[in-house]
CSV table of C-alpha atoms in Angstrom, one decimal:
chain,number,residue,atom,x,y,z
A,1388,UNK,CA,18.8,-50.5,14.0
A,1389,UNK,CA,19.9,-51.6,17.4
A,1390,UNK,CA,18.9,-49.9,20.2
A,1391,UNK,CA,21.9,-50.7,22.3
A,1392,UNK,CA,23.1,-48.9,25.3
A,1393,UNK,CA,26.3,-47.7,23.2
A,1394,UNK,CA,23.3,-45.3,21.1
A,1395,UNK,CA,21.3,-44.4,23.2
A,1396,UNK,CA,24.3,-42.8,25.5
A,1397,UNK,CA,24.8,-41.2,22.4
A,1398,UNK,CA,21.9,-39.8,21.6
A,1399,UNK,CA,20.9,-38.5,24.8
A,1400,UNK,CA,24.2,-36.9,25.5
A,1401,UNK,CA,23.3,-35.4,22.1
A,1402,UNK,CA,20.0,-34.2,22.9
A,1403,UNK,CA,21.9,-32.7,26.1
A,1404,UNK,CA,24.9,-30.8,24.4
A,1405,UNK,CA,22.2,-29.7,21.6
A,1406,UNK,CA,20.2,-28.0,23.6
A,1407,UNK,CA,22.6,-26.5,26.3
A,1408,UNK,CA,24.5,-25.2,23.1
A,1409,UNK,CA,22.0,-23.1,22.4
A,1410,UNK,CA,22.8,-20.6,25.3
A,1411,UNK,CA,26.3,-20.1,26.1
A,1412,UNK,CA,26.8,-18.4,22.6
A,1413,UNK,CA,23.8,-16.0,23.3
A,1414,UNK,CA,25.1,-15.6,26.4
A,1415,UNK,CA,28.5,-14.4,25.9
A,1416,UNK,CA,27.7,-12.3,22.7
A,1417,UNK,CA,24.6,-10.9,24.7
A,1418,UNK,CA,27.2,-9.6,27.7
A,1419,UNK,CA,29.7,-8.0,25.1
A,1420,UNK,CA,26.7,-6.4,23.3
A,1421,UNK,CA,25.2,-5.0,27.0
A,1422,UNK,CA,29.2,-3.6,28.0
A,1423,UNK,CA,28.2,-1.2,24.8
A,1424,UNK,CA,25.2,-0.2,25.7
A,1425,UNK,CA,25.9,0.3,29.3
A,1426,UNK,CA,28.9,1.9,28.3
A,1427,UNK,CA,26.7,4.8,26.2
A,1428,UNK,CA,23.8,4.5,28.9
A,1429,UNK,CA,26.7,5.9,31.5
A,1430,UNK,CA,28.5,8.3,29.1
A,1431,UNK,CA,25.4,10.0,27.2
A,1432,UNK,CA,22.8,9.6,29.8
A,1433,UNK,CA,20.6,8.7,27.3
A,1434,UNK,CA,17.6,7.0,29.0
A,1435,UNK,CA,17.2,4.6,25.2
A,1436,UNK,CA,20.4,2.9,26.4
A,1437,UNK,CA,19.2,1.9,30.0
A,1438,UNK,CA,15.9,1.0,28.8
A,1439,UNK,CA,18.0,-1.3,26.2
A,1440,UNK,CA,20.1,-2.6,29.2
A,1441,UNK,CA,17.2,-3.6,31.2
A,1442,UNK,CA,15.6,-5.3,28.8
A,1443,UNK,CA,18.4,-7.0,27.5
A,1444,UNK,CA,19.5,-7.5,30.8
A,1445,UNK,CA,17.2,-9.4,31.9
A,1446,UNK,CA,17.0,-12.0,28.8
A,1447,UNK,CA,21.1,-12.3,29.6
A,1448,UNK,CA,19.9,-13.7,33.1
A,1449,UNK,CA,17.2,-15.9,31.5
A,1450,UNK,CA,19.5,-17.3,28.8
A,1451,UNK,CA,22.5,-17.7,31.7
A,1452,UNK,CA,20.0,-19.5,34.1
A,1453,UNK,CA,19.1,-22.1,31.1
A,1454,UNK,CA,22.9,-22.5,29.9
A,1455,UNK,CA,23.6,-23.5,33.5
A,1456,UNK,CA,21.0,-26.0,34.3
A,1457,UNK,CA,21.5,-27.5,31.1
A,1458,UNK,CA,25.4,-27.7,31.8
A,1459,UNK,CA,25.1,-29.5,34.8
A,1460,UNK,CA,23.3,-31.9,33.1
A,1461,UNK,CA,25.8,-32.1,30.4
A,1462,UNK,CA,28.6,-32.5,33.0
A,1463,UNK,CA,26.4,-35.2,34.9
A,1464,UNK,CA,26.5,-37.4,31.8
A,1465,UNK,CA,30.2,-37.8,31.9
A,1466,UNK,CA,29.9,-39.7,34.5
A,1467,UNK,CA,26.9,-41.9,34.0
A,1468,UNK,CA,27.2,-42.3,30.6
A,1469,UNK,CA,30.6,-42.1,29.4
A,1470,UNK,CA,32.1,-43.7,32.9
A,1471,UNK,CA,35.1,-46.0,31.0
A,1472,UNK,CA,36.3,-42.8,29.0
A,1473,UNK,CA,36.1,-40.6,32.1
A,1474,UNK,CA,37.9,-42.9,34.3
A,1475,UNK,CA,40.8,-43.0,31.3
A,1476,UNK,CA,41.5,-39.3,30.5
A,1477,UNK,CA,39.6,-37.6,34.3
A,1478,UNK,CA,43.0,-36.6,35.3
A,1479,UNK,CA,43.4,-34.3,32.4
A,1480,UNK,CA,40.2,-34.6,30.7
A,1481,UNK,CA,38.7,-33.0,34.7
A,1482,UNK,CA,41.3,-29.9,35.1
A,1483,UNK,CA,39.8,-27.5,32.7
A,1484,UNK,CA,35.8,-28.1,33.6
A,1485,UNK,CA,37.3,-27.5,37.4
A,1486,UNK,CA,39.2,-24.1,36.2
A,1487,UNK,CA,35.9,-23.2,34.4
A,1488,UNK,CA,34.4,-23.7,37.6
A,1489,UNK,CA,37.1,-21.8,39.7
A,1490,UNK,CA,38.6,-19.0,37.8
A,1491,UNK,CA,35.0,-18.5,35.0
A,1492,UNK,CA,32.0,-19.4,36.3
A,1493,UNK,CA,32.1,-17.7,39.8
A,1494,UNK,CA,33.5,-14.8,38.5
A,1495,UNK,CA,30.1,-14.4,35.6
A,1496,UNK,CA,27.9,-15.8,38.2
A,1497,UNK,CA,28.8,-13.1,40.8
A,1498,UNK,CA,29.1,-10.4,38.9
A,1499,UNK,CA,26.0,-11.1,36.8
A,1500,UNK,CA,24.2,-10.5,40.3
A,1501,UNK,CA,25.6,-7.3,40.6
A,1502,UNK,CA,25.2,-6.1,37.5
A,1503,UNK,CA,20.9,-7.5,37.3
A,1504,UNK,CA,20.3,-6.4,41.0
A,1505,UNK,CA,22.6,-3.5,41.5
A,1506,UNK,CA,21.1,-1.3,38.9
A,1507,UNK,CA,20.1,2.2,40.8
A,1508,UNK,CA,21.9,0.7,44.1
A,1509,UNK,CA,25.1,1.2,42.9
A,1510,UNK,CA,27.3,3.5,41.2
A,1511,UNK,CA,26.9,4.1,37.2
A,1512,UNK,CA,30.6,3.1,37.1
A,1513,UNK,CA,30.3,-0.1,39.1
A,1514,UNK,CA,27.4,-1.3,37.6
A,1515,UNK,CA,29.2,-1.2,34.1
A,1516,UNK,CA,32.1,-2.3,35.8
A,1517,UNK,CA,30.3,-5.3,36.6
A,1518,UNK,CA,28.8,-6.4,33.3
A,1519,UNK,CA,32.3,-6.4,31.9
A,1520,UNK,CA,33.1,-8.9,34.4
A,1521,UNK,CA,30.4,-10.9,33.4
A,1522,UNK,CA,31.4,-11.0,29.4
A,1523,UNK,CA,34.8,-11.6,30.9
A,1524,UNK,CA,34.5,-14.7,32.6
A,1525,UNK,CA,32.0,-15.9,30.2
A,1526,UNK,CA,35.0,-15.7,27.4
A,1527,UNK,CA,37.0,-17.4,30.1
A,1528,UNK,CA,35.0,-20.0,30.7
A,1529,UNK,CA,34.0,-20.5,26.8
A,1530,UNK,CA,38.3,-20.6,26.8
A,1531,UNK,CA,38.4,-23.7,29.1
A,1532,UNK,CA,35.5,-25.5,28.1
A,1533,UNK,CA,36.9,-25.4,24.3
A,1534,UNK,CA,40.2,-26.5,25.8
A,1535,UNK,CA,38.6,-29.8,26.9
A,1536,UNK,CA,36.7,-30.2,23.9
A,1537,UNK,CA,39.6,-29.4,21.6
A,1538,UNK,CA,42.2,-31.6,23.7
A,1539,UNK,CA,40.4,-34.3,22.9
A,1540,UNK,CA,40.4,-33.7,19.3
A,1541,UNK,CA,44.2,-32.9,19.2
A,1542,UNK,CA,45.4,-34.6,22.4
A,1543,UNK,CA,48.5,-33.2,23.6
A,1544,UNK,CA,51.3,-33.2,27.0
A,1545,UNK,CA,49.7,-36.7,28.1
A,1546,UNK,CA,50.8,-40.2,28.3
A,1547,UNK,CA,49.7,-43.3,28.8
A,1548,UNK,CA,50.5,-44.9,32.1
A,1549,UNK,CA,49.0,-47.5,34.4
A,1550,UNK,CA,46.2,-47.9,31.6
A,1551,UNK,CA,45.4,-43.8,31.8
A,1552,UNK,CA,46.1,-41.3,30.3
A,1553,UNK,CA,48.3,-39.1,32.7
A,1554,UNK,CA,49.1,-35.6,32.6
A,1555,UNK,CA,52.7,-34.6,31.4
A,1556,UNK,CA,52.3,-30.8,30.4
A,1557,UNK,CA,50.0,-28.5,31.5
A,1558,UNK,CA,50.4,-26.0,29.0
A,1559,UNK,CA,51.0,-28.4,26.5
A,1560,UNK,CA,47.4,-30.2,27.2
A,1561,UNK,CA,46.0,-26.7,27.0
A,1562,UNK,CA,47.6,-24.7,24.5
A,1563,UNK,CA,46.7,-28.1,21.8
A,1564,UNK,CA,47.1,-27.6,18.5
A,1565,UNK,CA,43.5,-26.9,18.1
A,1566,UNK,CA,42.6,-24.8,21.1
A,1567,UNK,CA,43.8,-21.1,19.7
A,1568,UNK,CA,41.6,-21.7,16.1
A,1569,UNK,CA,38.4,-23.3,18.1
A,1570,UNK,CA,38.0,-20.8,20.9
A,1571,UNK,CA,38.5,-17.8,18.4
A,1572,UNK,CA,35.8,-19.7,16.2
A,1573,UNK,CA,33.5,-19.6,18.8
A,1574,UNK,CA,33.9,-16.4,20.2
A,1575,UNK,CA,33.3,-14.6,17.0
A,1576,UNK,CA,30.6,-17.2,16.3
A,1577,UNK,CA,28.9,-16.2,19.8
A,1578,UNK,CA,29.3,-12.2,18.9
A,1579,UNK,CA,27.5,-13.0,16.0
A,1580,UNK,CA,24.7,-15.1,17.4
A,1581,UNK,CA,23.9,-12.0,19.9
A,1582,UNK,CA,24.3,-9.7,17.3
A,1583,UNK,CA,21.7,-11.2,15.3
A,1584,UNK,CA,19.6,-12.4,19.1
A,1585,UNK,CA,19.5,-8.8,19.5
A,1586,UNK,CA,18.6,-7.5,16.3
A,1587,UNK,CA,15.6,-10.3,16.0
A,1588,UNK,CA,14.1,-9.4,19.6
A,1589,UNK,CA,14.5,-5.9,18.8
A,1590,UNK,CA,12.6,-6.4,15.0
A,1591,UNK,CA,10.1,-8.7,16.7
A,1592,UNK,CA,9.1,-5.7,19.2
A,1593,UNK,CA,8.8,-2.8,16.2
A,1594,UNK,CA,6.8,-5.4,14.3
């Protein structure tokens, strides 16, 4: 087998999405799972469910942390190794990673702060409050990263102009016919993952 440039793109942007994959799932089940049991923590004042959110809590930031050093990687690589196909489809293929950015990202990122720093420094109410920000913009950004993946699947509201493709419809380019099944596949895929994250950290500890 050749070891030509062509593969070996390939199978380091591989290596890359592998492995940065293995977070954002955990991450956004994790933060839906934690808005229950801060939810209870602040309703029953059981001291189980704060001990629970500290805990998890904190493997949320660790898991966040590792999803975000590993996307920028990721997001790097579009440029140095797939430079032809970004130049062709950046005008569309560009807007949703920079509404992740904008409207998601900030919004987890911020929040997640809060919520890890806050705890005891603000009110029982805010500091749920701000979890359910975080498993907010998490789905949000899970919602625009899946429309760029599944745009390029099932391209749609684009042609081809000037040698690019050029953006004709917004919501056509993001509501693709492939967007609504792939980001509710991988939400419920991600509750599951930290379902099962959660149940296997919390086994490991009783064993």
């Amino acid at each position: 087998m050749e070891l030509d440039v062509v593969w070996l793109s390939r199978l380091q942007f591989a290596i890359t999405v592998g492995f940065h994959f293995l977070f954002p799932p955990i991450s956004i089940g994790l933060a839906w799972l934690l808005v229950i049991i801060e939810r209870r923590a602040m309703t029953t004042g059981d001291p189980k469910f704060e001990k629970a959110g500290r805990f998890f809590g904190s493997l949320l930031g660790l898991t966040f942390a590792m999803g975000v050093a590993t996307g920028i990687v990721m997001e790097f690589q579009f440029g140095t190794n797939w430079a032809q196909y970004s130049k062709f489809v950046g005008d569309i293929f560009g807007a949703p990673l920079a509404a992740e950015a904008l409207f998601a990202f900030f919004l987890e990122s911020a929040f997640l702060g809060l919520y890890l720093f806050g705890r005891g420094r603000i009110s029982k109410r805010l500091h749920w409050f701000s979890i359910l920000m975080v498993a907010v913009g998490a789905t949000i950004s899970a919602f625009w990263i899946l429309v760029a993946n599944s745009w390029q699947q099932t391209p749609a509201g684009y042609a081809i102009q000037n040698g690019r493709a050029e953006l004709t419809s917004f919501w056509q380019a993001v509501f693709n016919p492939s967007t609504a099944f792939r980001f509710f596949h991988t939400i419920l895929a991600a509750l599951a993952t930290g379902a099962f994250f959660m149940i296997g950290v919390g086994a490991f500890i009783l064993l």
